Amino acid sequence: MWPLFALVLGLAVGSFLNVVVHRLPRGESLAFPPSRCPHCGHRLGPLDLVPVLSYLALRGRCRYCGHPISPRYPVVEALTGGLFLLASLFYPPGVEAFLVFLFLAFLVALAFIDLDTFELPDPLTYGLLFLGLLASWALGFPLPFRESLDGSLMAAGGLGLVAGYGNLFLRRFREGRAEVPVGPHQVHMAALFGALLGPGVGMALAFLAWALSARTGRPVVLPDRLTLPLLPLALLLAPTLGLSFLEALRGSLLAAGGLALAGGLYWAFRPYPEEEEEPVALGYGDVKLLGALGAWLGLYAFLALFLGVFAGALFGLLFRQRKLPFGPYLALGGVVALFFGEALWEAYLRLLGL
């Protein structure tokens, strides 16, 4: 009975997610006006809104104007229903199952919005992040709070650095424009200082640079051509400062993640300056999404990242796509890591003979 309930609930939630995917990027209300045909504008009745079944009964066409309905609608509904059904096999009825349902719903919405727009909306990425942290703090689920917070910061910091190195290579080692008052330059500074001096000092120094940039209206940063090449060297030399390589790496990722997520939250509430955009290898929406996954998965977020990179690379090679939204593949990796992360890690260790 519980799996059936989860399936039906997922189908209904999937119907609502179609509204979110369509309206949220456009800045439209999710509640008003009621659902209408996007072609003829006719208000849809209850029989038009039965998940999946209405699409099949109407043979994929609007009842009122006969225009074809995008198959995206039943796909989102069926996918959400299937994910909720899968979750019901792992979690019995209760608060934990409800939280997992929310986690999956956020990922479905983010994946399909990214497919449409190549953007990951801040209300969804930060909503997923804060929901994971709040649940961990209040309930100890999905992780103890400290593991959730550390996982979020380290995941965001790790992908923020991947983006930094990728963008530096993409620019052929030319220095990128420093954003005022905060941007990737402070993230890279925090990573370097965090590796050498610890995450608290690394974040404090980068926040100081942020404050000075805001005060002067000019970027107060170290160049990427200095911080990014020095970071691997700092990690290798960490034992000479009394730190292990892993301690230095942890400090670097925590400091970078703190700046990445704090800076992203700042720009979520501020109008972004209208300047010519520089080409980027990876957007910061993906950094924020992986940070959100870290709040739910802890260090298994890096498994989600690996799975996302593998799936995205495979899809790109099979379909010869050079530009792909990364969000759907991160979401896929997050789902797999949630349900099967521990089993995959144990299988990997057995493969290594450990």
Coordinates of C-alpha atoms in Angstrom, one line a residue:
M1 CA 0.0 0.0 0.0
W2 CA 2.8 2.4 0.8
P3 CA 4.6 2.0 -2.6
L4 CA 1.3 2.6 -4.3
F5 CA 0.6 5.8 -2.3
A6 CA 4.2 7.0 -3.0
L7 CA 3.6 6.4 -6.8
V8 CA 0.4 8.3 -6.9
L9 CA 1.8 11.1 -4.8
G10 CA 4.8 11.3 -7.1
L11 CA 2.6 11.5 -10.2
A12 CA 0.7 14.4 -8.6
V13 CA 3.9 16.2 -7.5
G14 CA 5.2 15.7 -11.0
S15 CA 2.2 17.5 -12.4
F16 CA 3.0 20.5 -10.1
L17 CA 6.7 20.3 -11.1
N18 CA 5.7 20.8 -14.7
V19 CA 4.2 24.2 -13.6
V20 CA 7.4 25.0 -11.7
V21 CA 9.6 24.1 -14.7
H22 CA 7.5 26.2 -17.1
R23 CA 6.8 29.3 -14.9
L24 CA 9.7 29.8 -12.5
P25 CA 12.3 30.7 -15.1
R26 CA 9.8 33.3 -16.5
G27 CA 9.2 34.8 -13.1
E28 CA 5.6 33.9 -13.2
S29 CA 3.4 32.9 -10.2
L30 CA 3.2 29.2 -9.5
A31 CA -0.4 29.5 -8.2
F32 CA -2.1 32.0 -10.6
P33 CA -3.5 31.8 -13.2
P34 CA -4.8 28.2 -13.1
S35 CA -3.3 25.8 -15.7
R36 CA -4.1 26.6 -19.3
C37 CA -3.2 25.4 -22.7
P38 CA 0.0 27.3 -23.7
H39 CA -1.3 27.5 -27.3
C40 CA -5.0 28.4 -27.1
G41 CA -5.1 29.7 -23.5
H42 CA -8.1 27.6 -22.6
R43 CA -8.3 26.8 -18.9
L44 CA -7.7 23.1 -18.3
G45 CA -10.4 21.1 -16.5
P46 CA -9.8 18.3 -13.9
L47 CA -10.0 15.6 -16.6
D48 CA -7.2 17.3 -18.5
L49 CA -4.9 17.3 -15.6
V50 CA -4.8 13.6 -14.5
P51 CA -1.1 12.8 -14.6
V52 CA 0.0 10.7 -17.6
L53 CA -3.5 9.3 -18.2
S54 CA -4.9 12.5 -19.6
Y55 CA -2.0 12.7 -22.0
L56 CA -2.6 9.2 -23.2
A57 CA -6.4 9.6 -23.4
L58 CA -6.1 12.8 -25.4
R59 CA -3.4 11.2 -27.6
G60 CA -1.0 13.9 -26.8
R61 CA -3.2 16.8 -28.1
C62 CA -5.1 19.6 -26.4
R63 CA -8.8 18.8 -26.0
Y64 CA -9.8 22.3 -27.1
C65 CA -7.5 23.4 -29.9
G66 CA -6.0 20.0 -31.0
H67 CA -2.4 21.4 -30.8
P68 CA 0.2 18.7 -29.8
I69 CA 1.2 18.6 -26.1
S70 CA 4.8 18.3 -25.4
P71 CA 5.7 14.8 -24.2
R72 CA 7.8 16.6 -21.5
Y73 CA 4.7 16.7 -19.3
P74 CA 4.0 13.0 -18.9
V75 CA 7.8 12.3 -18.8
V76 CA 8.2 14.6 -15.7
E77 CA 5.1 13.1 -14.1
A78 CA 6.2 9.5 -14.7
L79 CA 9.8 10.2 -13.7
T80 CA 8.7 11.8 -10.4
G81 CA 6.3 9.0 -9.7
G82 CA 8.9 6.4 -10.4
L83 CA 11.4 8.1 -8.1
F84 CA 8.9 8.4 -5.3
L85 CA 8.1 4.7 -5.7
L86 CA 11.9 3.9 -5.5
A87 CA 12.2 6.0 -2.4
S88 CA 9.3 4.1 -0.8
L89 CA 11.3 0.9 -1.1
F90 CA 14.2 2.4 0.9
Y91 CA 12.2 4.5 3.5
P92 CA 9.1 3.5 5.4
P93 CA 6.3 6.1 5.9
G94 CA 7.4 9.0 8.0
V95 CA 9.3 12.3 8.1
E96 CA 12.4 10.9 6.6
A97 CA 10.5 9.6 3.5
F98 CA 8.8 13.0 3.2
L99 CA 12.2 14.7 3.2
V100 CA 13.5 12.3 0.5
F101 CA 10.5 13.1 -1.6
L102 CA 11.3 16.8 -1.3
F103 CA 14.9 16.1 -2.3
L104 CA 13.8 14.2 -5.4
A105 CA 11.3 16.8 -6.4
F106 CA 13.9 19.6 -6.2
L107 CA 16.3 17.6 -8.4
V108 CA 13.6 16.9 -11.0
A109 CA 12.7 20.6 -11.2
L110 CA 16.3 21.7 -11.4
A111 CA 17.2 19.1 -14.0
F112 CA 14.5 20.1 -16.4
I113 CA 14.9 23.8 -15.9
D114 CA 18.6 23.5 -16.7
L115 CA 17.7 21.5 -19.8
D116 CA 15.5 24.4 -21.0
T117 CA 17.5 27.4 -19.9
F118 CA 21.0 26.4 -19.1
E119 CA 20.4 28.0 -15.7
L120 CA 19.8 26.6 -12.2
P121 CA 17.5 29.0 -10.2
D122 CA 18.9 30.2 -6.9
P123 CA 15.5 29.7 -5.1
L124 CA 15.8 26.0 -5.9
T125 CA 19.5 25.4 -5.3
Y126 CA 19.6 27.3 -2.1
G127 CA 16.2 26.0 -1.1
L128 CA 17.6 22.4 -1.4
L129 CA 20.7 23.4 0.4
F130 CA 19.0 25.0 3.4
L131 CA 16.4 22.3 3.6
G132 CA 19.2 19.7 3.9
L133 CA 21.0 21.7 6.6
L134 CA 17.8 22.4 8.5
A135 CA 16.7 18.8 8.5
S136 CA 20.2 17.7 9.6
W137 CA 20.2 20.3 12.4
A138 CA 16.7 19.5 13.6
L139 CA 16.4 15.8 13.0
G140 CA 19.9 14.5 12.4
F141 CA 18.7 13.3 8.9
P142 CA 19.9 12.9 6.3
L143 CA 23.2 13.3 8.1
P144 CA 24.4 14.7 11.5
F145 CA 24.6 18.5 11.1
R146 CA 28.4 18.7 11.1
E147 CA 28.7 16.2 8.3
S148 CA 26.0 18.0 6.4
L149 CA 27.6 21.4 6.7
D150 CA 31.1 20.1 5.9
G151 CA 29.8 18.1 3.0
S152 CA 28.1 21.1 1.6
L153 CA 31.1 23.4 1.9
M154 CA 33.6 20.9 0.6
A155 CA 31.5 19.9 -2.4
A156 CA 30.9 23.5 -3.4
G157 CA 34.6 24.3 -2.8
G158 CA 35.8 21.4 -4.8
L159 CA 33.6 22.1 -7.9
G160 CA 34.3 25.9 -7.5
L161 CA 38.0 25.1 -7.9
V162 CA 37.3 22.8 -10.8
A163 CA 35.5 25.7 -12.4
G164 CA 38.4 28.0 -11.7
Y165 CA 41.0 25.8 -13.3
G166 CA 38.7 25.0 -16.2
N167 CA 38.1 28.7 -16.9
L168 CA 41.8 29.5 -16.6
F169 CA 42.6 26.9 -19.2
L170 CA 39.7 28.1 -21.4
R171 CA 41.1 31.6 -21.3
R172 CA 44.6 30.2 -22.1
F173 CA 45.9 31.6 -18.8
R174 CA 44.8 35.1 -19.4
E175 CA 43.5 36.8 -16.2
G176 CA 39.7 37.0 -16.0
R177 CA 37.7 40.0 -14.9
A178 CA 37.4 40.3 -11.2
E179 CA 33.9 40.9 -10.0
V180 CA 33.1 43.5 -7.4
P181 CA 32.6 43.0 -4.5
V182 CA 32.8 39.2 -4.6
G183 CA 33.4 36.5 -7.2
P184 CA 35.6 33.5 -8.1
H185 CA 38.8 35.3 -7.3
Q186 CA 37.9 35.4 -3.6
V187 CA 37.0 31.7 -3.8
H188 CA 40.5 30.9 -5.1
M189 CA 42.1 33.1 -2.5
A190 CA 40.2 31.4 0.2
A191 CA 41.3 28.0 -1.1
L192 CA 44.9 28.9 -1.0
F193 CA 44.8 30.5 2.4
G194 CA 42.7 27.7 3.8
A195 CA 45.3 25.1 2.7
L196 CA 48.1 27.0 4.4
L197 CA 46.4 28.6 7.4
G198 CA 43.2 26.5 8.0
P199 CA 39.6 27.0 6.8
G200 CA 38.7 29.7 9.4
V201 CA 41.6 32.0 8.5
G202 CA 41.2 31.3 4.8
M203 CA 37.6 32.3 4.9
A204 CA 38.3 35.4 7.1
L205 CA 41.0 36.7 4.8
A206 CA 38.8 36.2 1.7
F207 CA 35.8 37.9 3.5
L208 CA 38.2 40.8 4.3
A209 CA 39.0 41.1 0.6
W210 CA 35.3 41.1 -0.1
A211 CA 34.7 43.9 2.4
L212 CA 37.5 46.0 1.0
S213 CA 36.2 45.5 -2.5
A214 CA 32.7 46.6 -1.4
R215 CA 34.2 49.6 0.4
T216 CA 36.5 50.8 -2.4
G217 CA 34.3 49.8 -5.4
R218 CA 37.4 48.1 -6.9
P219 CA 38.5 44.5 -6.8
V220 CA 40.8 43.7 -3.9
V221 CA 42.0 40.3 -5.0
L222 CA 45.1 38.2 -5.9
P223 CA 45.3 37.2 -9.6
D224 CA 44.1 33.7 -10.6
R225 CA 47.4 33.2 -12.4
L226 CA 49.0 33.3 -8.9
T227 CA 46.5 31.6 -6.6
L228 CA 45.5 28.7 -8.7
P229 CA 49.0 27.5 -9.7
L230 CA 50.2 28.0 -6.1
L231 CA 47.4 25.9 -4.6
P232 CA 48.7 22.5 -5.6
L233 CA 52.2 23.5 -4.4
A234 CA 50.7 24.6 -1.1
L235 CA 49.0 21.2 -0.7
L236 CA 52.2 19.4 -1.4
L237 CA 54.2 21.6 1.1
A238 CA 51.6 21.3 3.8
P239 CA 53.6 18.6 5.8
T240 CA 56.4 21.1 6.2
L241 CA 53.9 23.3 8.1
G242 CA 52.8 20.6 10.4
L243 CA 49.7 19.7 8.4
S244 CA 48.9 16.5 6.5
F245 CA 48.0 16.6 2.9
L246 CA 44.4 15.7 3.7
E247 CA 44.1 18.3 6.4
A248 CA 45.3 21.0 4.0
L249 CA 43.0 19.8 1.3
R250 CA 40.1 19.8 3.7
G251 CA 40.9 23.3 4.8
S252 CA 41.2 24.5 1.2
L253 CA 37.8 23.0 0.2
L254 CA 36.0 24.2 3.3
A255 CA 37.2 27.8 2.8
A256 CA 36.5 27.8 -0.9
G257 CA 33.1 26.4 -0.4
G258 CA 32.2 29.0 2.3
L259 CA 33.1 31.8 -0.1
A260 CA 31.4 30.2 -3.1
L261 CA 28.1 29.7 -1.3
A262 CA 28.2 33.0 0.5
G263 CA 29.1 34.9 -2.7
G264 CA 26.3 33.1 -4.6
L265 CA 23.8 34.0 -2.0
Y266 CA 24.9 37.6 -2.2
W267 CA 24.3 37.8 -5.9
A268 CA 21.0 36.0 -5.5
F269 CA 19.7 39.2 -3.8
R270 CA 21.6 41.7 -5.9
P271 CA 21.1 42.7 -9.6
Y272 CA 24.0 41.2 -11.5
P273 CA 26.0 43.9 -13.4
E274 CA 25.2 44.0 -17.1
E275 CA 28.6 43.4 -18.6
E276 CA 29.8 41.3 -21.5
E277 CA 29.9 37.7 -20.2
E278 CA 33.2 35.9 -20.4
P279 CA 33.2 32.3 -21.7
V280 CA 33.2 29.8 -18.8
A281 CA 33.9 26.1 -18.7
L282 CA 31.4 25.6 -15.8
G283 CA 28.8 27.9 -14.3
Y284 CA 28.4 28.6 -10.6
G285 CA 24.9 27.3 -10.6
D286 CA 26.4 23.8 -10.8
V287 CA 28.7 24.7 -7.9
K288 CA 25.7 25.7 -5.8
L289 CA 23.8 22.6 -6.8
L290 CA 26.7 20.3 -5.7
G291 CA 26.9 22.3 -2.5
A292 CA 23.2 21.5 -1.9
L293 CA 23.9 17.8 -2.7
G294 CA 26.7 17.9 -0.1
A295 CA 24.2 19.0 2.5
W296 CA 22.2 15.8 1.8
L297 CA 24.9 13.3 0.9
G298 CA 28.0 14.5 2.7
L299 CA 31.2 13.4 1.0
Y300 CA 29.1 11.1 -1.3
A301 CA 28.4 14.3 -3.2
F302 CA 31.8 13.7 -4.8
L303 CA 30.5 10.4 -6.0
A304 CA 27.5 12.2 -7.4
L305 CA 30.0 14.5 -9.2
F306 CA 31.9 11.6 -10.6
L307 CA 28.7 9.9 -11.8
G308 CA 27.5 13.2 -13.3
V309 CA 30.7 13.8 -15.2
F310 CA 30.7 10.2 -16.5
A311 CA 27.1 10.4 -17.6
G312 CA 27.5 13.8 -19.2
A313 CA 30.6 12.7 -21.0
L314 CA 29.0 9.6 -22.3
F315 CA 25.9 11.4 -23.5
G316 CA 28.0 14.1 -25.2
L317 CA 30.1 11.5 -27.0
L318 CA 27.0 9.4 -28.1
F319 CA 25.1 12.4 -29.4
R320 CA 28.1 14.6 -30.4
Q321 CA 27.0 17.4 -28.2
R322 CA 29.7 20.0 -27.3
K323 CA 27.6 22.2 -25.0
L324 CA 25.6 20.4 -22.3
P325 CA 23.8 21.6 -19.2
F326 CA 25.5 19.8 -16.3
G327 CA 22.6 20.1 -13.8
P328 CA 20.7 17.1 -15.1
Y329 CA 23.7 14.9 -14.8
L330 CA 24.5 16.2 -11.3
A331 CA 20.9 15.5 -10.4
L332 CA 21.2 12.0 -11.7
G333 CA 24.4 11.4 -9.8
G334 CA 22.7 12.7 -6.7
V335 CA 19.8 10.3 -7.0
V336 CA 22.2 7.3 -7.5
A337 CA 24.4 8.4 -4.6
L338 CA 21.4 8.8 -2.3
F339 CA 20.1 5.3 -2.9
F340 CA 23.2 3.3 -3.9
G341 CA 26.2 5.4 -2.8
E342 CA 27.2 3.2 0.1
A343 CA 26.8 0.0 -1.9
L344 CA 28.9 1.5 -4.8
W345 CA 31.6 2.6 -2.4
E346 CA 31.8 -0.8 -0.7
A347 CA 32.0 -2.5 -4.2
Y348 CA 34.8 -0.1 -5.2
L349 CA 36.7 -0.9 -2.0
R350 CA 36.3 -4.7 -2.6
L351 CA 37.6 -4.2 -6.1
L352 CA 40.7 -2.6 -4.7
G353 CA 41.0 -5.5 -2.2
L354 CA 40.4 -3.2 0.8

